[in-house]
Tab-separated table of N, CA and C and ligand atoms in Angstrom:
chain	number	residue	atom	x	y	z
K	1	UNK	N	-52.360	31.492	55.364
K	1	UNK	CA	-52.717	32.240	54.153
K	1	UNK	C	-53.246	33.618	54.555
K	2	UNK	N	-52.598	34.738	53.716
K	2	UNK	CA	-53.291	35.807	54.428
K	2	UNK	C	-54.354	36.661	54.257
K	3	UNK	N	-55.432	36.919	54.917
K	3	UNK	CA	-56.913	37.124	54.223
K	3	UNK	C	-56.839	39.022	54.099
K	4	UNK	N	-57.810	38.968	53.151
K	4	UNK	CA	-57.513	40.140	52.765
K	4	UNK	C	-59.318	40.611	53.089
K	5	UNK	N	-59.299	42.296	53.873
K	5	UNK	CA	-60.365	42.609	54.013
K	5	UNK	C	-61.288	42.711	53.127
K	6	UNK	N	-62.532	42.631	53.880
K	6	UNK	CA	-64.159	42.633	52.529
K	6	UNK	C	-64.192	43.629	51.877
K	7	UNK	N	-63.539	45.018	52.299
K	7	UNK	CA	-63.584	46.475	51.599
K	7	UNK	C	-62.721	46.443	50.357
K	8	UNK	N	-61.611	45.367	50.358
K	8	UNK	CA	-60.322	45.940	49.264
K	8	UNK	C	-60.868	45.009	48.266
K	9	UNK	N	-61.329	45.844	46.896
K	9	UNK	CA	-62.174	45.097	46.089
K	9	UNK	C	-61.221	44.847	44.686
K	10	UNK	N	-59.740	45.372	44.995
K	10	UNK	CA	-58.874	45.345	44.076
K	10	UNK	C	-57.549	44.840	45.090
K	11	UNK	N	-56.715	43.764	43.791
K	11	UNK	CA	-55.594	43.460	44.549
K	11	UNK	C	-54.262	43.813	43.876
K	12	UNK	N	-53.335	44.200	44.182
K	12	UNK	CA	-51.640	44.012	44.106
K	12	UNK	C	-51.604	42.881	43.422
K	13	UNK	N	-50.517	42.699	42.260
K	13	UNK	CA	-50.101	41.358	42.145
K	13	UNK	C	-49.828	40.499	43.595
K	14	UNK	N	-48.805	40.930	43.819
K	14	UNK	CA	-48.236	40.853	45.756
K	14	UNK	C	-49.733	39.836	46.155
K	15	UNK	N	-50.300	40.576	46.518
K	15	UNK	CA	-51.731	40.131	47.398
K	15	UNK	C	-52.523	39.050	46.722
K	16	UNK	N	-51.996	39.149	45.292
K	16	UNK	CA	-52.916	38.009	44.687
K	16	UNK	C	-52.141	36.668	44.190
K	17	UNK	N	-51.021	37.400	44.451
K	17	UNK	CA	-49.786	35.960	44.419
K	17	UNK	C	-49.898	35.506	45.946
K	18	UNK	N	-50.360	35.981	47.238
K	18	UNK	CA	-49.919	35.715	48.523
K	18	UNK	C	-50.791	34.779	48.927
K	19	UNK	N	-52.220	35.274	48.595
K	19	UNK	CA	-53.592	34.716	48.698
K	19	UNK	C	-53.677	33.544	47.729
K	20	UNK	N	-53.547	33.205	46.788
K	20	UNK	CA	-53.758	32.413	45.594
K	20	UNK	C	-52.697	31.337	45.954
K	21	UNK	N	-51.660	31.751	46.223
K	21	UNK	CA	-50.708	30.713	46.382
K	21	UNK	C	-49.559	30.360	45.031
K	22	UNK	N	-50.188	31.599	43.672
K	22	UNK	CA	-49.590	31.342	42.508
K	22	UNK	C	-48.191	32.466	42.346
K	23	UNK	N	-47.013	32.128	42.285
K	23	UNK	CA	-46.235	33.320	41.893
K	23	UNK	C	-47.057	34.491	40.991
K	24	UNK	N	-45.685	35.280	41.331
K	24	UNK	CA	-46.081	36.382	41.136
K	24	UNK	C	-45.610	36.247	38.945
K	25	UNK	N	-44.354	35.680	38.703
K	25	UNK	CA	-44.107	35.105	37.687
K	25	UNK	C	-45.363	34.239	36.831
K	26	UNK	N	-45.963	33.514	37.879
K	26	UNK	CA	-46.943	32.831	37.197
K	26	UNK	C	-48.371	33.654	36.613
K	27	UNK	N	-48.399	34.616	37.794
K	27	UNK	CA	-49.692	35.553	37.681
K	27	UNK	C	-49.503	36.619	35.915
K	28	UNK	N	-48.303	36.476	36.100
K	28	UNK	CA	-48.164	37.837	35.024
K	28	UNK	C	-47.836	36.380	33.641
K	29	UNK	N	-47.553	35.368	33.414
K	29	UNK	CA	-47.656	34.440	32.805
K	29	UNK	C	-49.198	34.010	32.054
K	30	UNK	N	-50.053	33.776	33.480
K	30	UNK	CA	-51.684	33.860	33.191
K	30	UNK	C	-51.952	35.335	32.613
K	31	UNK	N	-51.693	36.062	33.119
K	31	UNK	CA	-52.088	36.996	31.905
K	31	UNK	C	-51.827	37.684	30.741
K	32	UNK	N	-50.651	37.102	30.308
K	32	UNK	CA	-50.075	37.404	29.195
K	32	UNK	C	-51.099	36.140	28.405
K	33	UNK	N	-51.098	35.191	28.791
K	33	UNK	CA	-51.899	34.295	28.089
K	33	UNK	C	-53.639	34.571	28.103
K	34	UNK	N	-53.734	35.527	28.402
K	34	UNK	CA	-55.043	36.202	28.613
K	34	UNK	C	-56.458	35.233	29.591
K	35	UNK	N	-55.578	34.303	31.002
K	35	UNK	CA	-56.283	33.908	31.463
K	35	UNK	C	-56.952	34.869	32.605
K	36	UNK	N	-56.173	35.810	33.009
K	36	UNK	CA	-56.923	37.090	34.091
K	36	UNK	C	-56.404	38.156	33.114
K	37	UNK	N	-56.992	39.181	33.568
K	37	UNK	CA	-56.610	40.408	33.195
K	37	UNK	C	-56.424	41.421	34.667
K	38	UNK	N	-55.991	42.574	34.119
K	38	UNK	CA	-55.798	43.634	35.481
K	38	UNK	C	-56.396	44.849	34.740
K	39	UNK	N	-55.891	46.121	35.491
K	39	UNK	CA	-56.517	47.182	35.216
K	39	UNK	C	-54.893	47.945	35.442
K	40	UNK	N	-54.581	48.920	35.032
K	40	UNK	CA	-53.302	49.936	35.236
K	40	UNK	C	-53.920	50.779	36.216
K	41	UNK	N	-53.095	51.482	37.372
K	41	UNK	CA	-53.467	52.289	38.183
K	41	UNK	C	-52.867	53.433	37.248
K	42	UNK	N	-52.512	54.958	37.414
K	42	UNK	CA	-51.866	55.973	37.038
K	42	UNK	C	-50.383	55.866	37.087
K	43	UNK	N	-50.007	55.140	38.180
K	43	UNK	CA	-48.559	54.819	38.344
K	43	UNK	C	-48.298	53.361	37.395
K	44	UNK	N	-49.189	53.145	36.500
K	44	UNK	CA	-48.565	51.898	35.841
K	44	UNK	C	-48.994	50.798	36.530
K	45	UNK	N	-48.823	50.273	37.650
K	45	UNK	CA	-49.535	49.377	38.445
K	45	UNK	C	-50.709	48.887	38.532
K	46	UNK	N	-50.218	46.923	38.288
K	46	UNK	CA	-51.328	46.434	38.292
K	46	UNK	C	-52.533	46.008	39.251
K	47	UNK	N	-53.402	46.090	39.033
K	47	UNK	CA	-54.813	46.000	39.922
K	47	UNK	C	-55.744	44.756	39.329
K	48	UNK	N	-55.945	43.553	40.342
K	48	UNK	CA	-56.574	42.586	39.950
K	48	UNK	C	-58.201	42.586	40.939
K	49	UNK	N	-58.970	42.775	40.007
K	49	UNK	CA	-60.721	42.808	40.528
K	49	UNK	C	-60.376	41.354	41.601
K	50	UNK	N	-61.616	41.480	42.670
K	50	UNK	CA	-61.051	40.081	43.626
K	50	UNK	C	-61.894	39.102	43.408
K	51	UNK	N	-62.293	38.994	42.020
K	51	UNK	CA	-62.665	37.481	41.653
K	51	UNK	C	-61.756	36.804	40.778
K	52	UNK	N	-60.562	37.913	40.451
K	52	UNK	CA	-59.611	36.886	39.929
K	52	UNK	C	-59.123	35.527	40.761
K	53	UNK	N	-59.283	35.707	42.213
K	53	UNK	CA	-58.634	34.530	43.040
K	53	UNK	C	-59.223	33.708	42.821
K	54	UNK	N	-60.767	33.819	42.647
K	54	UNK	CA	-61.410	32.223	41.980
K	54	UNK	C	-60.894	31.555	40.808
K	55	UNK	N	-60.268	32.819	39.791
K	55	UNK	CA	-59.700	32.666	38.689
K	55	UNK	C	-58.713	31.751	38.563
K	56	UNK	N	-57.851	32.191	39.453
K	56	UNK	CA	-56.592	31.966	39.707
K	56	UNK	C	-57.019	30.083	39.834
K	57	UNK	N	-57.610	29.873	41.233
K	57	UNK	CA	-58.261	29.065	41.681
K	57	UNK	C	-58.206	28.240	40.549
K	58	UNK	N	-58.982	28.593	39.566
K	58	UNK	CA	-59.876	27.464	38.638
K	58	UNK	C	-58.450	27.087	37.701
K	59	UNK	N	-57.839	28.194	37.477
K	59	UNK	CA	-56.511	27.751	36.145
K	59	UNK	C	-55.343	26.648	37.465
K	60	UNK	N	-55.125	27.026	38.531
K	60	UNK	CA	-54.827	25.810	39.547
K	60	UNK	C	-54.845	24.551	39.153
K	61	UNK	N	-56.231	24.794	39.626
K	61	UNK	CA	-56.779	22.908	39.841
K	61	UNK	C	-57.335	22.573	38.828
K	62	UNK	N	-57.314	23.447	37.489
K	62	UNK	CA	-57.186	22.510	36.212
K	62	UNK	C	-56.064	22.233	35.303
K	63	UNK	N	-54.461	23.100	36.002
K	63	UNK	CA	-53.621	22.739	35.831
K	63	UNK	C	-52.978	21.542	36.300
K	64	UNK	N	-53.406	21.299	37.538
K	64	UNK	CA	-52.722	20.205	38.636
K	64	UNK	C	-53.251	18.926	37.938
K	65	UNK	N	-54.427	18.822	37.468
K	65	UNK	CA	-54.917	17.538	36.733
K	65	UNK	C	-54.591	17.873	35.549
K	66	UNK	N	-53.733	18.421	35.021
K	66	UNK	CA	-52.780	18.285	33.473
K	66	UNK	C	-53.589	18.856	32.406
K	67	UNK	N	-54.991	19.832	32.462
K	67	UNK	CA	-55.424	20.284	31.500
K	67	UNK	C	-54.309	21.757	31.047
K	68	UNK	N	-54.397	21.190	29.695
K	68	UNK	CA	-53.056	22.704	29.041
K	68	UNK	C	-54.037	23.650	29.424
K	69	UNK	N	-53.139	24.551	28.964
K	69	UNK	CA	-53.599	26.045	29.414
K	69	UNK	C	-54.472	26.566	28.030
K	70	UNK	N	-54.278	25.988	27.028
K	70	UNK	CA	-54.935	26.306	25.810
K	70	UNK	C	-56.414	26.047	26.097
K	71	UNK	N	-56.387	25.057	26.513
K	71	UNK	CA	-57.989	24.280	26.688
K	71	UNK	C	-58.489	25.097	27.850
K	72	UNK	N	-57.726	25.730	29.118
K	72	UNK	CA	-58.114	26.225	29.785
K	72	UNK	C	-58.815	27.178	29.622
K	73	UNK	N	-58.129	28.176	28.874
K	73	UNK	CA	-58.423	29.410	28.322
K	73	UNK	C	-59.873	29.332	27.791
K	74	UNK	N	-59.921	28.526	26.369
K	74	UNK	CA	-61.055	28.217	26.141
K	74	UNK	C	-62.377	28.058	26.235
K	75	UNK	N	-62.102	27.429	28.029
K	75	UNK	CA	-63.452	27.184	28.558
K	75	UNK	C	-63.419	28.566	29.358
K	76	UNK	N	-62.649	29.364	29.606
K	76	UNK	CA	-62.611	30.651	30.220
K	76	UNK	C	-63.452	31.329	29.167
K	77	UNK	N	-63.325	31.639	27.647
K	77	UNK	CA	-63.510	32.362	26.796
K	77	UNK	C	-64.962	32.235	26.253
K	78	UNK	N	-65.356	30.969	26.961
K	78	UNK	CA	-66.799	30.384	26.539
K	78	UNK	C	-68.031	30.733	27.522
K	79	UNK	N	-67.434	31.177	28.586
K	79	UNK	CA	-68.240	31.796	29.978
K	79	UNK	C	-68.748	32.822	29.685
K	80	UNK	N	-70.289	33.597	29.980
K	80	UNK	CA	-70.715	34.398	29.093
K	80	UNK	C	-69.943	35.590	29.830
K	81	UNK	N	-69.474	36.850	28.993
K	81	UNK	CA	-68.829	37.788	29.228
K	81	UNK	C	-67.890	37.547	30.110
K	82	UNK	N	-66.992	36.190	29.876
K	82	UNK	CA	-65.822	35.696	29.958
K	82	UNK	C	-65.872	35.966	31.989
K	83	UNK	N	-66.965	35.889	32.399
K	83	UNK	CA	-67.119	36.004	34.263
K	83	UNK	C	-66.289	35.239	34.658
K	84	UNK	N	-66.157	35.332	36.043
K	84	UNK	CA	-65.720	34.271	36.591
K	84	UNK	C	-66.499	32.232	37.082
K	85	UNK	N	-65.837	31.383	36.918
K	85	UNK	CA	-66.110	30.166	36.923
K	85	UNK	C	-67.262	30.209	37.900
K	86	UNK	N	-68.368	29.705	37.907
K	86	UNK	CA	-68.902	29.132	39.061
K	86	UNK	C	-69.075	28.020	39.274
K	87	UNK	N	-69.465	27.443	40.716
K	87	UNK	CA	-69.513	26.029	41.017
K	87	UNK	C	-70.184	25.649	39.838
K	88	UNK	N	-71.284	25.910	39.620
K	88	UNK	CA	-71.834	24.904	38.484
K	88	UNK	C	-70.887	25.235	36.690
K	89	UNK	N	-69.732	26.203	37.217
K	89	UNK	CA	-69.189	26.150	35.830
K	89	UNK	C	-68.145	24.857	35.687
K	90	UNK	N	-67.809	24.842	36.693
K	90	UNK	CA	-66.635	23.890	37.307
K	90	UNK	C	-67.099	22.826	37.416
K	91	UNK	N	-68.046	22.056	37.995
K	91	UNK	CA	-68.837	20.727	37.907
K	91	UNK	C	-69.006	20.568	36.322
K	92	UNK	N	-69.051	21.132	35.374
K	92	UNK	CA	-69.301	20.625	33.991
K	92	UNK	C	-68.201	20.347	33.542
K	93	UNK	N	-67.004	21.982	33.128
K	93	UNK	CA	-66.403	21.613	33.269
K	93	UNK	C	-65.351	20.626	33.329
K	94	UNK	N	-65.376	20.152	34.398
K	94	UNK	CA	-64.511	19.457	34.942
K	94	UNK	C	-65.026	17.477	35.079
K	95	UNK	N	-66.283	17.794	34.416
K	95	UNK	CA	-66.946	16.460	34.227
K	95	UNK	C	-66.423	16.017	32.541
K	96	UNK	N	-66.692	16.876	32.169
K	96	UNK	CA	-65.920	17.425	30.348
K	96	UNK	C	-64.723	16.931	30.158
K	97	UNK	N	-63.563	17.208	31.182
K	97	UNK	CA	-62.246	16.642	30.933
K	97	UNK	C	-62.277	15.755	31.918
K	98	UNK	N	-62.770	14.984	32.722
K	98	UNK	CA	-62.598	13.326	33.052
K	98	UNK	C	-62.416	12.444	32.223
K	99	UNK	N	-63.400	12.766	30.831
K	99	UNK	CA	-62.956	11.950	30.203
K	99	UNK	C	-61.522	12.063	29.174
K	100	UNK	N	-61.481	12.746	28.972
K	100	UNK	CA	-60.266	13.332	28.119
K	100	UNK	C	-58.976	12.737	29.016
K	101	UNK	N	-58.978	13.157	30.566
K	101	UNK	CA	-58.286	12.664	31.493
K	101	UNK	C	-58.088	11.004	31.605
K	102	UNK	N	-59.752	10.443	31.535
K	102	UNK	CA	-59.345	9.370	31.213
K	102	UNK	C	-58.404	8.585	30.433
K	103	UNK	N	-58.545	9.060	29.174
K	103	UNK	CA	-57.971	8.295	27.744
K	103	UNK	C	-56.278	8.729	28.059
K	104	UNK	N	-56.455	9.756	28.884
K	104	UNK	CA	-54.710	9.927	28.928
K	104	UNK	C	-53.959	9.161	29.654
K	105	UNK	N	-54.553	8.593	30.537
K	105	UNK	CA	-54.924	7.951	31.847
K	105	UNK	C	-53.828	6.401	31.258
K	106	UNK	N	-54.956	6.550	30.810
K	106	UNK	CA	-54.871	4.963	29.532
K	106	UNK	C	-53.241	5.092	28.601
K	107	UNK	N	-53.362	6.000	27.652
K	107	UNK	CA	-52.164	6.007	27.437
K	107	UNK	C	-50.771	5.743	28.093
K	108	UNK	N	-50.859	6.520	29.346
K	108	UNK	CA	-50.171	6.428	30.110
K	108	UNK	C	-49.696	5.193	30.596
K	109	UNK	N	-50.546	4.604	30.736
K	109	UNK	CA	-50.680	3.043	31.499
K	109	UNK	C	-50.114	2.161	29.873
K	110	UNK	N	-50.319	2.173	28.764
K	110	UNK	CA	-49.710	1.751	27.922
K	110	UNK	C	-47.973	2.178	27.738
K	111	UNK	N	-47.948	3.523	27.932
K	111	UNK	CA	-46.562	3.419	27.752
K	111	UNK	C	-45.386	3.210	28.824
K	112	UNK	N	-46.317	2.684	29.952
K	112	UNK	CA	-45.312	2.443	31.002
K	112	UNK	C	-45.144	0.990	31.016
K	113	UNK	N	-45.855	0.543	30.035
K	113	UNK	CA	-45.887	-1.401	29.899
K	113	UNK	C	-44.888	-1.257	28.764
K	114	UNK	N	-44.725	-0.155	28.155
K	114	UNK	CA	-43.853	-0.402	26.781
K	114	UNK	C	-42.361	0.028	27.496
K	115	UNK	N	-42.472	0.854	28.652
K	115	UNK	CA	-41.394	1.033	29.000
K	115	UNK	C	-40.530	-0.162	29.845
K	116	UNK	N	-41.475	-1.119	30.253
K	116	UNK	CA	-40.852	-2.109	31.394
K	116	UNK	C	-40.280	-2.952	29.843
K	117	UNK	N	-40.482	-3.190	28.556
K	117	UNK	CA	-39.623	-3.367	27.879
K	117	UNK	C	-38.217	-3.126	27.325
K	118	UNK	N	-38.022	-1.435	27.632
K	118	UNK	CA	-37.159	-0.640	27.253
K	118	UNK	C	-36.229	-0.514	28.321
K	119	UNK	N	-36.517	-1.014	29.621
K	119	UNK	CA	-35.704	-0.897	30.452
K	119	UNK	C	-34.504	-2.166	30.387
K	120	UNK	N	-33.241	-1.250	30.316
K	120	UNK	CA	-32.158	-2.185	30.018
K	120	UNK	C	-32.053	-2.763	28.771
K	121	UNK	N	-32.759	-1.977	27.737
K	121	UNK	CA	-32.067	-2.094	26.652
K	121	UNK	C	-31.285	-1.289	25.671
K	122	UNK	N	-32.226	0.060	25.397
K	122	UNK	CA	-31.575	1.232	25.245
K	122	UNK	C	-31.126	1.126	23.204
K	123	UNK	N	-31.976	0.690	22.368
K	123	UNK	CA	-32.079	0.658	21.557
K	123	UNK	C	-32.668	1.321	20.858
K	124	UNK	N	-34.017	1.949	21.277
K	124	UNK	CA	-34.434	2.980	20.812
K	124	UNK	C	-35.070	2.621	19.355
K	125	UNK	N	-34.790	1.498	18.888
K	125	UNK	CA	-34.933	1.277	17.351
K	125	UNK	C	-36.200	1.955	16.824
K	126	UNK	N	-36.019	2.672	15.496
K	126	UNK	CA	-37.512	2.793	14.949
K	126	UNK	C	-38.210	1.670	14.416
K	127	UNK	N	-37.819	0.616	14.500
K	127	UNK	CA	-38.342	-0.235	14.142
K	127	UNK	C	-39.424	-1.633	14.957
K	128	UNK	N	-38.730	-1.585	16.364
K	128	UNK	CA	-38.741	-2.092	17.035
K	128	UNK	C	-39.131	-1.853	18.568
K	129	UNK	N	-39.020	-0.529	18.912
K	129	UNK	CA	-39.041	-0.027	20.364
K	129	UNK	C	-40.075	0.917	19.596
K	130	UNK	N	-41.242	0.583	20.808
K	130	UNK	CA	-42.971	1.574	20.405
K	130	UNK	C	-42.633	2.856	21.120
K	131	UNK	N	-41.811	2.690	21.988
K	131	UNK	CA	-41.547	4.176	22.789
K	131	UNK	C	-40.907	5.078	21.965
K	132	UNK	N	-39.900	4.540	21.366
K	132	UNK	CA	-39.100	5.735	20.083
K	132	UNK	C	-39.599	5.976	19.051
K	133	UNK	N	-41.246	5.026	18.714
K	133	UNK	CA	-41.577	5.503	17.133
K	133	UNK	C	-43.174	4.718	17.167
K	134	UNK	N	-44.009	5.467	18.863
K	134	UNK	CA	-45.179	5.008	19.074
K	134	UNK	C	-46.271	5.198	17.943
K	135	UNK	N	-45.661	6.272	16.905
K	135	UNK	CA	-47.159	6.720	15.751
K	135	UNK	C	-47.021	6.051	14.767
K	136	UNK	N	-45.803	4.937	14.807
K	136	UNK	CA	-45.137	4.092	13.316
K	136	UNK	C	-46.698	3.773	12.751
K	137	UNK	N	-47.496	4.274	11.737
K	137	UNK	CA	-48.495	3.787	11.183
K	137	UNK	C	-48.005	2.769	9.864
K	138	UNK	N	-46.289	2.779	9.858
K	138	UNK	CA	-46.224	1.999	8.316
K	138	UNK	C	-45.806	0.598	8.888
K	139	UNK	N	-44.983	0.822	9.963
K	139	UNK	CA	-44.487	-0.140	10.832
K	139	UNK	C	-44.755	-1.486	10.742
K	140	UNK	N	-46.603	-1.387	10.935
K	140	UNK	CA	-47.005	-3.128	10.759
K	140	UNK	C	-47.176	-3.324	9.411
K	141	UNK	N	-47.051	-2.651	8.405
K	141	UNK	CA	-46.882	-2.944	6.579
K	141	UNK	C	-45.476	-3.271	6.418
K	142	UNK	N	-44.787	-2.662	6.926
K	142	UNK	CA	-43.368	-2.875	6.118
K	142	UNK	C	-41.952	-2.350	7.358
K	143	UNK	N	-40.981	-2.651	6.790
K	143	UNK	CA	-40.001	-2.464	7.866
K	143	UNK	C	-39.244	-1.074	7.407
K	144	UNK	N	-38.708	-0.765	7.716
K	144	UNK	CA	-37.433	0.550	7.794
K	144	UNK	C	-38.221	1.674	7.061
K	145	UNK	N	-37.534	2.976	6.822
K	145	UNK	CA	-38.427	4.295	6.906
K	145	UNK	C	-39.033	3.786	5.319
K	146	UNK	N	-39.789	4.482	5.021
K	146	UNK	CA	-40.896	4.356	3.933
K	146	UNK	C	-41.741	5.416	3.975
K	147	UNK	N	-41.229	6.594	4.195
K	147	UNK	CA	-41.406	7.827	4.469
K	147	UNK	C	-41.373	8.819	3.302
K	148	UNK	N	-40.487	8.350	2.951
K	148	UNK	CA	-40.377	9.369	1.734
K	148	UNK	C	-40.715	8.805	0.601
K	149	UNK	N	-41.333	10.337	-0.599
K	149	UNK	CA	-42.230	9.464	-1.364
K	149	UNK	C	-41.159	8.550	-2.765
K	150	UNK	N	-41.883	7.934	-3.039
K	150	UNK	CA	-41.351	6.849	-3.950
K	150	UNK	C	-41.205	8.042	-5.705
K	151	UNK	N	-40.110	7.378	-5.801
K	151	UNK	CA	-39.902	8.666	-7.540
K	151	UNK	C	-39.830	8.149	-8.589
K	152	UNK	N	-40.621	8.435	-9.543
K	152	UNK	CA	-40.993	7.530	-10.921
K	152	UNK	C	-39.385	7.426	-11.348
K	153	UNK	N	-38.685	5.961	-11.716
K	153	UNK	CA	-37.434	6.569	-12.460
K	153	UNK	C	-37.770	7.092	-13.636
K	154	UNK	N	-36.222	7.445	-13.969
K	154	UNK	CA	-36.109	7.562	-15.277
K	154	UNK	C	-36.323	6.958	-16.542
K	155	UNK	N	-36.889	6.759	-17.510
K	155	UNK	CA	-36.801	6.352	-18.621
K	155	UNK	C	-35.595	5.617	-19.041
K	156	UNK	N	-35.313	4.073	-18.915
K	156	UNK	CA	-34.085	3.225	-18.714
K	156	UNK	C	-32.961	3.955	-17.815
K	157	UNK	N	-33.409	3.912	-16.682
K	157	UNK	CA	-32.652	4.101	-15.722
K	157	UNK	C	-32.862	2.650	-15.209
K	158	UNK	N	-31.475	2.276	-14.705
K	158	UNK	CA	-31.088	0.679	-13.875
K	158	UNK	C	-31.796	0.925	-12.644
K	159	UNK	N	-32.737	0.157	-12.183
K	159	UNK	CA	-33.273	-0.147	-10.936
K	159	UNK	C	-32.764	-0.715	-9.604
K	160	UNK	N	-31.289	-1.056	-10.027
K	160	UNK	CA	-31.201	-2.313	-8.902
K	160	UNK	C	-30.779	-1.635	-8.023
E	1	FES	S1	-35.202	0.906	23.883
E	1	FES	FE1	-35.123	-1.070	23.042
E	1	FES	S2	-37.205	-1.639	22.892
E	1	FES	FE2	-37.260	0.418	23.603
């Protein structure tokens, strides 16, 4: 990894994609989503302060454990004058979505028991297969769609 001297207090995308380990695609991605920002030099060129790499850092390894980037942001936006993470921002944090992590955890582990059903059958039914229609809330009331709303007839109109 290549270290960059204590004097250069601003980085190149280049240098902060090299160091970080994040494309250079990804870097300009995070900040369109307003997780770093830069500064314009005169030539147009971007300049990243060098605590974005912690930045970088923190949207990482709370990507790699599956937190969206929405939620990321968030806890970015909640940091006072939006600073950079510190250890003790990151220990909370990241104690905060364990559990969230958990319950997904869980899900997960449910739909891979629903899948050792689905394997080799390929039916898909909404009626029948929880993987093709896991939110069915009418499902255990009644069978087939019941979705749409019910319409007063007509005034001697045949029902059958
Ligand atoms: S595909 Fe048949 S039960 Fe899921």
């Amino acid at each position: 990894m290549p270290q960059i001297p204590e004097k250069i207090h601003e980085l190149t995308v280049g240098q902060l994609s090299a160091r970080s380990g994040a494309a250079v695609s990804a870097l300009h991605f995070y900040e369109a989503k307003g997780l770093i920002s830069s500064r314009r030099t005169t030539g147009n060129q971007r300049r990243y302060g060098r605590d974005t790499l912690r930045r970088v850092a923190f949207v990482r390894a709370a990507q790699r454990v599956g937190i969206p980037l929405a939620t990321i942001r968030q806890a970015l936006a909640q940091l006072p004058e939006e600073r950079t993470p510190t250890n003790e921002d990151w220990a909370r944090l990241s104690a905060a979505w364990r559990t969230e992590l958990d319950e997904r955890i869980k899900q997960l582990g449910r739909l891979r028991d629903h899948l050792t059903d689905c394997i080799g059958c390929g039916c898909l039914s909404l009626e029948t297969c929880v993987l093709s229609n896991p939110d069915d809330a009418f499902g255990e009331r009644m069978a087939g769609s019941r979705l749409l709303p019910v319409r007063n007839p007509a005034p001697g109109a045949d029902q059958g």
